[in-house]
Every structure is written in structure tokens, then in C-alpha cells.
């Protein structure tokens, strides 16, 4: 490990029964010895709380601690994440083991920080156990105080759902309800599910901080059902596990992986990667592909380019037993260093040399996609088979990345300072303060793109009584006259000479001060259609900036046309470098007087990038002309 440049490891996340083989009898000797041996060669340790795997002696007497699916099926002991993190007795156990570990390691200078649990809500989040039922009711009591307020917020009069008391309330059922559940109840449930895991983690964080103040505390996400903006407030920084192999089939999808890192960055700024994919991985029912030589290192640099300040690969040596016996690590089962070890060592030695230049910088973002946990899950409560804000955001982000723009993801709670272009991808929820913030962004000179079906609901997840886009109508200078769903591509949108296809949604707009940028084109074989020649996209001058409203949704087919149309109106946005190939990703990190351009060639061919000038840090050569990028290679240029 030391020879490969490793200076930190992560351990302990599933080892509860090794730490406490019998209730109350702790044995940390294996860890003490290992931490010591690693420290002797300069490797520090991040320790993890082991609460994802409560041991058998703990679960045996407590079947009611186990997670329960909506159908009523109770999870059994024998894999991981089987116990519900909302169970109060289990929470007491979680605090107890955390305290024992924290007090034991508080005096160990080689334990430098902690990871809470492991990938909270990986695989299982929507539990129906008694604790979750009770916890949901308590959460609702705290939120609404009186039941009338809840009935109003849930529109409970519909389908006779009025409650007389909080005790009557059940968690919403989706697959085991004869018809659709109440969407406001569902949204509150998602909020509760996220808040409760934040609380579970917070209890561990408090114990760890009490034991030693200078430890950093992180967690390895990102899973669904967690509002990572709130979740990260208790941490020093977030961790994001990065397994591009789950989605990357070719160069384009490899580039697209970075949306995950951009989301991690949006939740808490620079992050670390507790687990970066090292090889093919598999559990019982699947096996990822083996990546080509160079790709493991390329993906690691992709994470770093997008804001990772710490890089750990999963895992060191492939395990010979257990459910992940084919989750390949840097070393194979036989412990022989081969191709993956050599690639890992190359990365390690490079980072050892240049890492200090990267630290202290953050990702330069000019064009961003707006995202928010609540609106994503409000969409989930009423998806109508339409693409989610996150899916549309991903398409927009990919396109910005293909254009080599400084792109990222920004959360609604964050500052929009420094942004020039902001995309609101059909975000259904809106409130006055967010609307004001968006209006301020435009007033200050920004370009806002608002996708169809945005701002149609309030925070109770009720459709607003005003004409859409409600609170955004004045900034975009238009309203929606008619809307509907249709097969994607049914209609055309014509903007000057630019032709685009509709997404699965159309809106006929009524300009109220805005200028019409594109009109609906209805193919003659469709017969009468209200949309014919009606306004489809508008643009409105508002203060110093512009707001574009787009009466459809972003799809793979129309995203380039729609974003290009917006970019025609953007001032001061230009590509980071010239490269006609979207498979070459170009990202900038900057800070402390440095500008670092990361150039990542995801394609199987050599590519050329122009317009780059400066010192290439990995090879230590001056670039002042075309930059030649071999297949799967990385360059980091300190721009001059
Ligand atoms: C993560 C997890 C690891 C390991 C890895 C490979 O989900 O944190 O413990 O399971 O993926 O599956």
C-alpha cells in the first residue's frame, strides 16, 4: 500500500461482531494492530461506525427491529442494513457502539476521522415497521401541531381522508393501495424519511464530537431518499461513493457520470470519495464490466476534477468469501499485484506529487442546473410518466458538459452568486422566497431557463390556484394557456431557422411582456390542434437579465437545440477550451491564485484540444499549442 502511494485507509464499517463478539465485551485488538502497522508506513485511518451490520446476538431477540417492506414482508438477518435506523432501541445501540469506539480511539493519533454507518438508505429506505409508523406521526405532530392544519395541508377532504387525531395516520401505501395515495401525505413521508436518517446520523456525530473535537466526520453517499443538503450540515464534508461502471457503457455515458459528483458537490462543497471503483464488481445477481486499461485512473481524476479532495478506492484486496467475493479490488484474491495495482500506483504517485496543488481549489461553475430534494420527491408523488427534474437536469448538465462549459449543479438553498446561466428543469414546487431569489438572479444580469410544468405547486404539494407558472409568471413574462401530455416528438418547435422536437409535454404560452422565441409546429396529419403556431418558448427581459420559458420538457432529442437557443442569449459564457469531441471532458478547478484545467479523454481514440496554455502537472511539460490526449488519458494544466 505504501509503495502505491496510499496515505489513508478506511476500515471497520461492517465489523460490529468482530468489535463486540458478545454483548458489552469489546475487542478492538485487530483494529489497534492494523492501525499501528499501517501508521508505521505512513498510512492513517478513517474509522467507520459499524451500524450497517448489527450482529446476530443483537438482532436475535428483536425481530421488531427489522425493516419491513410495504407488502409487510420483514427483512431477515443475514446480509446488511436489515435493522431500521428509526427504531429507538437500535438507536441506543448505535450510540453505545459509537461511544465505545470513539472513546477507545480518542487517544489514537492515527485515527484521523470518521465515517458514519455505510451508505445509509442504500437499497432500503421506505420502511413500514412500527417505529416508522410512530416516528412519522411524531414528525407530523411536530410539524402541524393540530390535526386541522394537517388536514388542510393534505387536502384530506378528497376521498374522505380527514383525520381526527394524529394517531389515526398511517404511512402512505403505494403498491398496496387500491388507488393512488395522497400526494401531500407522500411528500411529507419523504421529508420524514430524510429527516429521520439525518437524526440517526446526528446522534452518532454528537457522540464522536464529544469524544474528540478535531476529528473530521463524513459519510459515504449518495443514495435516494436523503436530502444531502440538510444531511451534510452535521458533517465536515460529504463523501460520495463513485461507481461509474453502473451506468458507463461508452465514452458519452462515462462523461455523464460526473453528474453524480456535481450533485455531491452541490450538497456540501468539496467532498471526498470513500469508494472509487477499482475493478469489475458484482453481487449475486450482477457483475459490472471490467474497465479498459487506464479507465480506473481516468474515473478517479474525474471525481477529483469535480471537487473530490480525497480519494480512496474500493477495495484493497478482493474478498474470498461473503456476498461480495467478486467485488474486485486493487488486488485479486491471490494477492498478486497486476494491472489494477500498477494503475492504482501510478495514480498514487501522481497525487503524491501534485495533490497539494489541487487542494484549496473548487470547481468553477458558470452554468448550472438547479436541484432540490423536495421538488424531486414531489415529482415522485405525481410523476405521470414524465421525466423527473433530476433526469431533465442530467440531460441539460450533460449537454453543457459536452459544450465544455463550466457547468455544475446548484441547490435551491445555495447562493447563485457567480452564476451566469441557471436551468430550472420542470421543478414543480415553488414558494415566494425561491421565486424572489430567481427573480434577483435575473435582475442581476443572469440568464434563467425555466422548463415547462415548473412552479405549478406550493410546498404542500397542492396545485396553485394561479395560472402557471404562478410565482414565476412575472419574471418569465408569460403564462400557460393550455397544457398536455403527448408522445415525445409529436410536435415541432420552430425558432427562426432552428427546428426542435417536443418532449412528452406541450404548453401553449400567452406572452405577457415576453417575446416569442419559438412557435409550435403541428404536422398536418394530426388534424385540428390548439397548439398550431402558438407560442412555445418565450424570452423576457427582466432587470439586467433574461428569463426564457420553455413550454416543453427536455429530452435527449431536443436538449441540444433548446440549450443552444438559450445560450444564444447568454453573455460571457464561453467554452473552457476548443475540442469538437464531447467525449473529452474539460473542467476547471480554481482558487488561491491557481486555475487548473482538467482534461479527461473518455474516448478510445487520441483527441486534440486547442486553446490551452500552461504547465501540465502530471508530466511537468509546458503546453502552448494543441494538446494531444491519448485514449483514456488525463491532463491537468495549471493555466497561465
Ligand atoms: C458500496 C458499499 C461497499 C460495497 C460496495 C460494492 O455500496 O459501501 O460496502 O458494498 O458498494 O458493492
XYZ file of C-alpha atoms and ligand atoms in Angstrom:
652
model
C 0.000 0.000 0.000
C 2.660 2.453 0.981
C 4.589 1.715 -2.207
C 1.475 2.575 -4.188
C 1.281 5.982 -2.524
C -1.521 5.231 -0.087
C -1.638 7.593 2.882
C -5.087 6.833 4.262
C -7.430 3.843 4.574
C -10.988 3.403 5.705
C -11.991 0.455 7.857
C -14.462 -1.076 10.238
C -17.784 -0.302 8.601
C -19.208 -3.809 8.792
C -17.222 -5.325 11.636
C -19.503 -4.981 14.654
C -19.337 -8.652 15.632
C -15.557 -8.546 15.494
C -15.523 -5.450 17.721
C -18.112 -6.736 20.150
C -18.366 -10.513 19.852
C -20.530 -10.714 22.938
C -22.814 -8.003 24.224
C -20.776 -5.453 26.188
C -17.422 -7.236 25.686
C -15.352 -5.166 23.333
C -12.281 -6.345 21.492
C -10.625 -3.788 19.254
C -7.264 -5.530 19.131
C -7.426 -6.464 15.450
C -8.019 -2.808 14.602
C -5.418 -1.485 17.026
C -2.793 -3.731 15.474
C -3.787 -2.950 11.918
C -3.925 0.798 12.502
C -0.479 0.582 14.090
C 1.055 -1.399 11.256
C -0.380 0.973 8.689
C 0.783 4.011 10.647
C 4.306 2.615 10.711
C 4.428 3.073 6.926
C 2.697 6.455 6.953
C -0.900 5.358 6.416
C -3.597 6.968 8.562
C -7.047 5.575 9.272
C -10.602 6.774 8.832
C -12.701 4.591 11.090
C -16.346 3.794 10.402
C -19.204 3.120 12.765
C -20.400 -0.435 12.073
C -24.122 0.172 12.359
C -24.997 -1.103 8.878
C -24.433 -4.632 10.169
C -25.887 -5.245 13.632
C -24.617 -8.689 14.681
C -26.770 -11.735 15.283
C -26.580 -11.573 19.060
C -28.151 -8.147 18.772
C -30.897 -8.879 16.254
C -31.842 -12.310 17.646
C -34.081 -11.054 20.416
C -35.506 -8.210 18.371
C -37.458 -9.235 15.301
C -39.350 -5.943 15.597
C -36.156 -4.006 14.816
C -36.020 -5.403 11.326
C -37.049 -3.306 8.344
C -40.425 -4.044 6.790
C -41.414 -3.613 3.173
C -44.687 -2.067 2.132
C -46.139 -5.511 1.484
C -45.497 -6.357 5.138
C -42.510 -8.617 4.488
C -39.996 -8.366 7.284
C -36.280 -8.334 6.432
C -34.236 -11.136 7.919
C -30.772 -11.284 9.375
C -28.031 -12.433 7.004
C -26.994 -9.576 4.749
C -26.662 -5.916 5.745
C -28.810 -2.870 6.522
C -31.509 -5.142 7.861
C -32.324 -3.137 11.002
C -34.414 0.029 10.915
C -32.475 3.173 11.816
C -35.685 4.674 13.223
C -36.002 2.099 15.965
C -35.272 3.877 19.247
C -33.765 0.825 20.934
C -31.489 0.284 17.979
C -30.556 3.959 18.033
C -29.466 3.484 21.635
C -27.291 0.569 20.457
C -25.908 2.733 17.672
C -24.915 5.416 20.185
C -23.481 2.776 22.508
C -21.159 1.131 19.959
C -20.197 4.547 18.576
C -19.305 5.726 22.074
C -17.240 2.638 22.817
C -15.294 3.072 19.578
C -14.920 6.825 19.942
C -13.588 6.582 23.481
C -11.244 3.782 22.541
C -9.752 5.590 19.538
C -9.805 9.113 21.002
C -6.230 8.618 22.174
C -5.028 7.121 18.905
C -3.357 9.829 16.783
C -3.551 7.609 13.721
C -7.332 7.664 13.595
C -7.908 10.976 11.853
C -11.603 10.958 11.129
C -14.832 9.001 10.914
C -17.385 7.759 8.502
C -20.863 7.301 9.921
C -22.525 3.972 9.115
C -22.295 2.966 5.443
C -24.321 4.259 2.516
C -27.405 4.985 4.582
C -30.547 4.021 2.640
C -28.629 2.037 0.063
C -31.253 -0.459 -1.146
C -33.830 0.202 1.571
C -35.389 3.459 2.734
C -39.161 3.238 2.795
C -39.702 1.088 5.859
C -43.102 0.223 7.361
C -42.098 -1.036 10.788
C -43.837 0.123 13.951
C -41.098 2.642 14.719
C -41.519 4.252 11.322
C -45.299 4.440 11.740
C -44.885 6.057 15.161
C -41.983 8.223 14.059
C -43.980 9.562 11.125
C -46.840 10.548 13.436
C -44.464 12.307 15.831
C -42.851 14.120 12.946
C -46.295 15.245 11.742
C -47.321 16.356 15.239
C -44.212 18.489 15.455
C -44.801 19.968 12.018
C -48.545 20.683 12.163
C -49.269 20.841 15.905
C -53.005 20.490 15.293
C -54.757 17.981 13.128
C -56.841 20.574 11.278
C -53.650 22.082 9.911
C -52.590 18.660 8.660
C -55.972 18.001 7.060
C -55.750 21.287 5.231
C -52.155 20.738 4.113
C -53.003 17.258 2.861
C -56.252 18.259 1.155
C -57.680 15.439 3.234
C -61.261 16.236 2.271
C -60.527 14.480 -1.017
C -61.581 10.816 -0.832
C -62.724 11.198 2.773
C -59.264 11.226 4.287
C -59.913 13.669 7.118
C -58.206 12.653 10.357
C -59.449 13.388 13.848
C -56.182 12.578 15.562
C -52.513 12.080 14.620
C -52.770 8.530 15.964
C -55.063 7.591 13.087
C -52.421 8.313 10.471
C -50.615 5.581 8.567
C -47.598 5.749 6.330
C -48.820 6.148 2.745
C -49.025 2.915 0.760
C -48.385 2.931 -2.936
C -48.261 -0.658 -4.149
C -50.726 -1.932 -1.562
C -53.364 0.766 -2.019
C -56.262 0.122 -4.407
C -55.772 3.588 -5.919
C -53.213 6.365 -5.725
C -52.275 7.632 -2.278
C -52.499 11.234 -1.156
C -49.594 13.151 -2.773
C -49.213 15.641 0.102
C -49.026 12.779 2.587
C -46.453 11.085 0.383
C -44.293 14.194 0.170
C -44.371 14.558 3.948
C -43.375 10.937 4.191
C -40.324 11.531 2.001
C -39.423 14.524 4.168
C -39.804 12.392 7.278
C -37.687 9.578 5.822
C -34.892 12.029 5.093
C -35.162 13.940 8.378
C -35.147 10.745 10.391
C -31.935 9.446 8.852
C -30.367 12.857 9.408
C -31.320 12.435 13.077
C -29.934 8.877 13.194
C -26.620 10.122 11.864
C -26.637 13.221 14.085
C -26.722 11.040 17.191
C -23.510 9.327 16.093
C -21.921 12.630 15.142
C -22.634 14.055 18.599
C -21.015 11.070 20.280
C -17.936 11.289 18.058
C -17.530 15.036 18.508
C -17.846 14.707 22.269
C -15.009 12.187 22.305
C -12.596 14.293 20.276
C -13.088 17.703 18.751
C -10.505 17.574 15.975
C -11.818 14.531 14.138
C -13.465 15.153 10.799
C -16.699 13.305 10.233
C -18.056 12.255 6.876
C -20.392 9.705 5.335
C -20.401 7.818 2.059
C -23.434 8.674 -0.107
C -25.233 9.391 -2.359
C -28.381 7.325 -2.246
C -32.015 8.262 -2.830
C -34.416 9.470 -0.145
C -31.919 11.732 1.597
C -31.785 15.497 1.409
C -27.997 15.708 1.359
C -28.048 19.462 1.819
C -29.510 19.001 5.310
C -27.628 15.769 5.905
C -24.248 17.387 5.259
C -24.847 20.200 7.736
C -23.818 17.823 10.528
C -20.672 16.684 8.714
C -17.352 18.317 7.972
C -17.735 17.297 4.344
C -19.666 14.756 2.392
C -18.299 11.559 0.928
C -19.551 10.203 -2.387
C -19.045 6.614 -3.499
C -18.368 6.606 -7.203
C -19.099 3.518 -9.300
C -19.280 4.723 -12.897
C -19.467 1.086 -14.013
C -23.156 1.006 -13.071
C -24.011 3.405 -15.891
C -20.996 3.852 -18.134
C -21.214 1.779 -21.305
C -19.323 4.072 -23.637
C -17.458 7.366 -23.671
C -20.616 9.506 -23.536
C -22.059 7.718 -20.523
C -18.646 7.770 -18.881
C -18.600 11.573 -19.181
C -22.179 11.689 -17.906
C -21.160 10.026 -14.631
C -19.925 13.356 -13.388
C -23.490 14.495 -12.735
C -23.228 12.392 -9.551
C -20.082 14.196 -8.440
C -21.661 17.543 -9.344
C -24.632 16.649 -7.151
C -22.324 15.692 -4.293
C -20.530 18.999 -4.678
C -23.825 20.894 -4.691
C -24.796 19.378 -1.342
C -21.737 20.338 0.649
C -18.962 21.764 -1.483
C -15.759 19.793 -1.968
C -16.133 16.188 -0.914
C -14.120 13.015 -0.616
C -14.553 9.694 -2.347
C -14.574 6.921 0.255
C -15.109 4.338 -2.502
C -13.921 4.825 -6.056
C -14.471 1.906 -8.401
C -11.360 -0.186 -8.856
C -12.433 -3.046 -10.992
C -15.384 -5.118 -12.027
C -17.789 -5.603 -9.181
C -20.625 -7.951 -8.592
C -23.006 -9.394 -6.093
C -25.263 -12.406 -6.561
C -27.333 -11.078 -9.433
C -24.973 -8.877 -11.402
C -21.407 -8.259 -12.430
C -20.107 -4.984 -13.810
C -17.794 -4.924 -16.802
C -14.043 -4.874 -16.462
C -12.889 -1.433 -17.434
C -10.168 -0.974 -20.024
C -6.610 -0.122 -19.011
C -6.427 3.491 -17.886
C -10.111 3.906 -17.142
C -9.882 3.317 -13.381
C -7.391 6.163 -13.114
C -9.402 8.315 -15.523
C -12.535 7.906 -13.387
C -10.617 8.767 -10.233
C -9.399 12.003 -11.828
C -12.926 12.696 -12.997
C -14.042 12.695 -9.356
C -11.149 14.952 -8.413
C -11.890 17.332 -11.294
C -15.425 17.689 -9.976
C -14.485 18.538 -6.416
C -13.087 15.464 -4.659
C -10.334 16.366 -2.195
C -9.750 12.814 -1.006
C -9.611 9.615 -2.993
C -9.973 6.086 -1.679
C -10.521 3.103 -3.900
C -12.859 0.285 -3.056
C -11.417 -2.134 -2.172
C -7.864 -3.080 -1.392
C -7.901 -6.846 -1.802
C -10.789 -8.810 -3.291
C -12.508 -10.769 -0.551
C -12.528 -14.554 -0.855
C -15.834 -15.024 0.896
C -19.162 -13.386 1.521
C -21.695 -11.693 -0.701
C -19.054 -9.561 -2.397
C -16.481 -12.235 -3.154
C -16.416 -10.918 -6.713
C -16.322 -7.231 -5.898
C -12.860 -6.785 -7.277
C -10.342 -4.668 -5.508
C -6.963 -3.277 -6.415
C -5.558 -6.750 -5.775
C -7.085 -10.037 -6.836
C -7.965 -12.880 -4.471
C -4.460 -14.270 -4.737
C -2.887 -11.016 -3.548
C -0.706 -10.699 -6.636
C -0.168 -7.126 -7.853
C -1.264 -6.872 -11.502
C -2.624 -4.304 -13.942
C -5.033 -2.694 -11.484
C -2.309 -2.353 -8.864
C 0.032 -0.748 -11.383
C -2.612 1.713 -12.457
C -3.504 2.456 -8.844
C 0.182 3.032 -8.040
C 0.525 5.406 -10.950
C -2.410 7.420 -9.639
C -0.985 7.274 -6.127
C 2.433 8.522 -7.108
C 0.942 11.292 -9.243
C -1.300 12.509 -6.458
C 1.561 12.408 -4.028
C 3.436 14.762 -6.329
C 0.674 17.132 -7.436
C -2.070 16.737 -4.810
C -1.062 19.834 -2.871
C -1.646 21.953 -5.976
C -5.198 20.661 -6.304
C -6.177 21.159 -2.667
C -7.537 24.614 -1.975
C -9.326 24.879 -5.306
C -13.020 24.428 -6.084
C -14.946 23.728 -9.269
C -15.547 26.771 -11.446
C -19.262 26.869 -12.300
C -20.930 29.428 -14.566
C -23.837 27.435 -15.923
C -25.815 25.310 -13.511
C -28.806 23.080 -13.184
C -30.998 23.828 -10.195
C -31.930 20.934 -7.991
C -33.807 20.306 -4.780
C -34.714 17.213 -2.792
C -38.312 18.319 -2.139
C -39.185 19.032 -5.722
C -37.648 15.756 -6.895
C -39.818 13.860 -4.470
C -42.891 15.988 -5.143
C -42.458 14.819 -8.735
C -42.272 11.230 -7.484
C -45.684 11.633 -5.873
C -47.273 12.558 -9.226
C -44.869 11.554 -11.993
C -47.476 10.994 -14.725
C -44.850 9.082 -16.667
C -42.968 12.322 -17.321
C -39.208 12.801 -16.924
C -38.235 13.932 -13.440
C -36.466 17.224 -12.741
C -33.368 15.223 -11.990
C -33.496 13.318 -15.297
C -34.022 16.527 -17.226
C -31.330 18.229 -15.172
C -28.957 15.426 -16.059
C -29.623 15.886 -19.784
C -29.063 19.630 -19.537
C -25.927 19.140 -17.473
C -24.557 16.605 -19.976
C -25.104 18.998 -22.817
C -23.370 21.857 -21.006
C -20.515 19.485 -20.288
C -20.373 18.421 -23.962
C -20.021 22.090 -24.860
C -17.071 22.295 -22.442
C -18.761 24.972 -20.377
C -18.129 25.473 -16.664
C -21.148 23.551 -15.507
C -22.471 22.205 -12.262
C -25.466 21.621 -10.076
C -26.766 24.139 -7.564
C -29.248 23.547 -4.782
C -32.132 25.937 -4.232
C -30.803 26.735 -0.740
C -27.421 27.790 -2.084
C -26.234 31.179 -3.258
C -26.485 31.780 -7.002
C -23.594 34.184 -6.903
C -21.169 33.925 -9.790
C -23.624 32.034 -11.979
C -24.460 33.349 -15.411
C -26.896 30.710 -16.598
C -29.350 28.778 -14.446
C -31.633 25.994 -15.641
C -34.842 25.139 -13.772
C -35.748 21.713 -15.132
C -39.526 21.366 -14.618
C -39.377 21.908 -10.878
C -42.957 21.666 -9.776
C -42.657 23.185 -6.269
C -42.244 26.904 -5.767
C -42.507 29.358 -2.911
C -42.182 33.103 -2.646
C -38.642 33.149 -1.336
C -37.299 30.879 -4.084
C -39.224 32.846 -6.702
C -37.721 36.069 -5.325
C -34.268 34.547 -5.395
C -34.673 33.502 -9.025
C -36.009 36.957 -9.903
C -32.986 38.539 -8.187
C -30.701 36.312 -10.208
C -32.253 37.606 -13.423
C -32.398 41.209 -12.241
C -28.685 40.998 -11.578
C -27.965 40.004 -15.184
C -28.369 36.212 -15.182
C -29.971 34.086 -17.861
C -32.710 31.866 -16.466
C -34.176 28.897 -18.333
C -37.461 27.608 -16.938
C -38.761 24.295 -18.237
C -42.456 23.526 -18.721
C -44.554 22.438 -15.761
C -42.414 24.430 -13.338
C -43.787 26.301 -10.330
C -47.197 24.658 -10.606
C -47.409 23.653 -6.932
C -46.943 25.058 -3.455
C -44.957 23.465 -0.633
C -47.985 21.439 0.470
C -47.738 19.784 -2.941
C -51.064 21.366 -3.955
C -51.578 22.740 -7.435
C -51.701 26.536 -7.219
C -54.883 28.485 -7.992
C -52.980 30.999 -10.141
C -52.260 30.493 -13.819
C -48.896 28.743 -14.223
C -46.084 29.433 -13.800
C -47.609 31.253 -10.830
C -44.913 32.895 -8.798
C -42.559 32.850 -11.794
C -45.037 34.441 -14.224
C -43.739 37.969 -13.819
C -40.067 37.102 -14.225
C -40.675 34.966 -17.325
C -43.300 37.395 -18.653
C -45.753 34.763 -19.803
C -48.452 32.388 -18.606
C -49.606 28.977 -19.745
C -52.888 28.897 -21.676
C -53.139 25.177 -22.325
C -51.033 22.179 -21.492
C -50.970 18.469 -22.100
C -49.042 15.245 -22.386
C -48.178 13.639 -25.689
C -45.745 11.257 -27.325
C -42.307 12.892 -27.386
C -41.534 14.350 -30.772
C -45.191 14.727 -31.826
C -44.910 18.463 -32.364
C -42.156 20.659 -33.706
C -40.820 23.870 -32.262
C -39.602 26.461 -34.689
C -37.275 29.243 -33.561
C -36.099 31.202 -36.584
C -34.362 28.538 -38.628
C -33.878 26.245 -35.696
C -36.149 23.191 -35.632
C -36.661 21.155 -32.477
C -38.953 18.363 -31.350
C -41.314 18.493 -28.420
C -40.745 16.494 -25.294
C -43.612 14.483 -23.782
C -45.348 17.717 -22.803
C -46.626 20.843 -24.502
C -47.761 24.198 -23.204
C -49.283 26.952 -25.296
C -47.997 30.187 -23.870
C -49.546 33.592 -23.516
C -46.831 36.255 -23.628
C -47.292 38.958 -21.013
C -44.398 41.185 -21.853
C -42.103 38.420 -23.113
C -41.059 37.993 -26.706
C -41.924 34.791 -28.559
C -38.804 32.814 -29.432
C -40.374 29.676 -30.841
C -43.810 28.576 -32.011
C -45.486 25.180 -32.126
C -45.457 23.382 -35.455
C -48.256 20.874 -35.848
C -47.854 18.182 -38.528
C -50.814 18.276 -40.926
C -51.765 14.644 -40.336
C -52.662 15.459 -36.729
C -55.821 17.355 -37.705
C -57.036 20.260 -35.570
C -54.682 21.037 -32.714
C -54.885 24.058 -30.480
C -51.141 24.493 -30.428
C -50.770 25.353 -34.144
C -48.405 28.317 -34.480
C -48.964 29.214 -30.838
C -46.112 30.443 -28.663
C -43.927 27.591 -27.376
C -40.877 29.394 -25.997
C -40.617 32.956 -24.791
C -37.875 35.205 -23.533
C -38.314 38.126 -21.195
C -36.025 40.968 -20.310
C -36.177 41.492 -16.569
C -33.830 43.944 -14.916
C -30.379 43.357 -16.322
C -31.052 39.769 -17.305
C -33.248 37.472 -19.353
C -35.703 34.723 -18.462
C -36.608 32.104 -21.011
C -39.687 29.951 -20.553
C -39.848 26.718 -22.487
C -43.262 25.105 -22.895
C -41.950 21.575 -23.119
C -39.614 19.200 -21.307
C -36.020 18.374 -22.036
C -35.356 15.092 -23.816
C -32.310 13.503 -25.412
C -33.625 14.686 -28.788
C -34.291 18.318 -28.024
C -31.832 19.227 -25.283
C -29.079 20.452 -27.609
C -31.453 22.670 -29.589
C -33.151 24.130 -26.525
C -29.972 24.839 -24.591
C -28.272 26.249 -27.702
C -31.237 28.553 -28.143
C -30.811 29.750 -24.569
C -27.052 30.119 -24.939
C -27.553 32.442 -27.911
C -28.821 34.909 -25.325
C -26.150 34.297 -22.726
C -23.453 36.854 -22.218
C -19.940 35.984 -21.102
C -20.230 32.212 -21.342
C -17.554 30.527 -23.377
C -16.014 27.053 -23.554
C -13.002 26.309 -21.403
C -11.068 25.098 -24.434
C -11.676 24.066 -28.014
C -12.371 20.451 -28.658
C -15.035 19.220 -31.053
C -15.434 15.932 -29.195
C -17.903 15.763 -26.328
C -16.085 12.628 -25.139
C -13.277 14.809 -23.898
C -14.381 16.315 -20.632
C -12.933 19.677 -19.628
C -13.398 21.002 -16.105
C -11.741 23.791 -14.189
C -10.902 23.986 -10.503
C -9.689 27.317 -9.231
C -8.668 29.094 -6.068
C -5.669 30.549 -4.262
C -4.451 32.209 -7.415
C -4.471 28.972 -9.394
C -6.572 27.803 -12.301
C -6.343 24.102 -13.009
C -7.831 22.739 -16.182
C -8.645 19.036 -16.038
C -8.806 17.420 -19.461
C -10.185 13.876 -19.435
C -10.306 11.832 -22.607
C -13.070 9.251 -22.183
C -12.813 8.040 -25.754
C -10.865 5.148 -27.202
C -9.146 7.484 -29.645
C -6.434 10.071 -29.356
C -8.018 13.543 -29.312
C -6.702 17.058 -29.715
C -7.649 20.005 -27.531
C -6.845 23.575 -28.521
C -6.751 26.852 -26.681
C -4.980 25.538 -23.604
C -1.879 27.187 -22.252
C 0.110 26.388 -19.146
C 2.048 23.780 -17.249
C 0.801 20.216 -17.424
C 1.275 18.993 -13.877
C 1.370 15.224 -14.329
C 4.066 15.241 -16.999
C 5.594 18.563 -15.997
C 5.625 19.915 -19.555
C 4.666 23.311 -20.914
C 1.621 23.324 -23.203
C 1.433 26.087 -25.729
C -0.220 24.616 -28.770
C -2.514 21.698 -29.451
C -2.769 19.334 -26.506
C -2.657 15.738 -27.676
C -4.665 13.421 -25.458
C -4.105 9.658 -25.790
C -7.132 7.411 -25.230
C -8.343 7.380 -21.607
C -5.654 9.819 -20.559
C -5.784 12.775 -18.206
C -4.024 16.129 -18.245
C -4.087 18.780 -15.533
C -2.942 22.121 -16.794
C -2.060 24.921 -14.469
C -3.243 27.721 -16.707
C -1.002 30.667 -17.363
C -20.972 0.132 -1.665
C -20.660 -0.224 -0.261
C -19.497 -1.164 -0.110
C -19.555 -2.224 -1.115
C -19.521 -1.593 -2.471
C -19.581 -2.616 -3.564
O -22.358 0.076 -1.794
O -20.487 0.898 0.528
O -19.527 -1.710 1.170
O -20.713 -2.958 -0.921
O -20.588 -0.693 -2.653
O -20.851 -3.188 -3.643
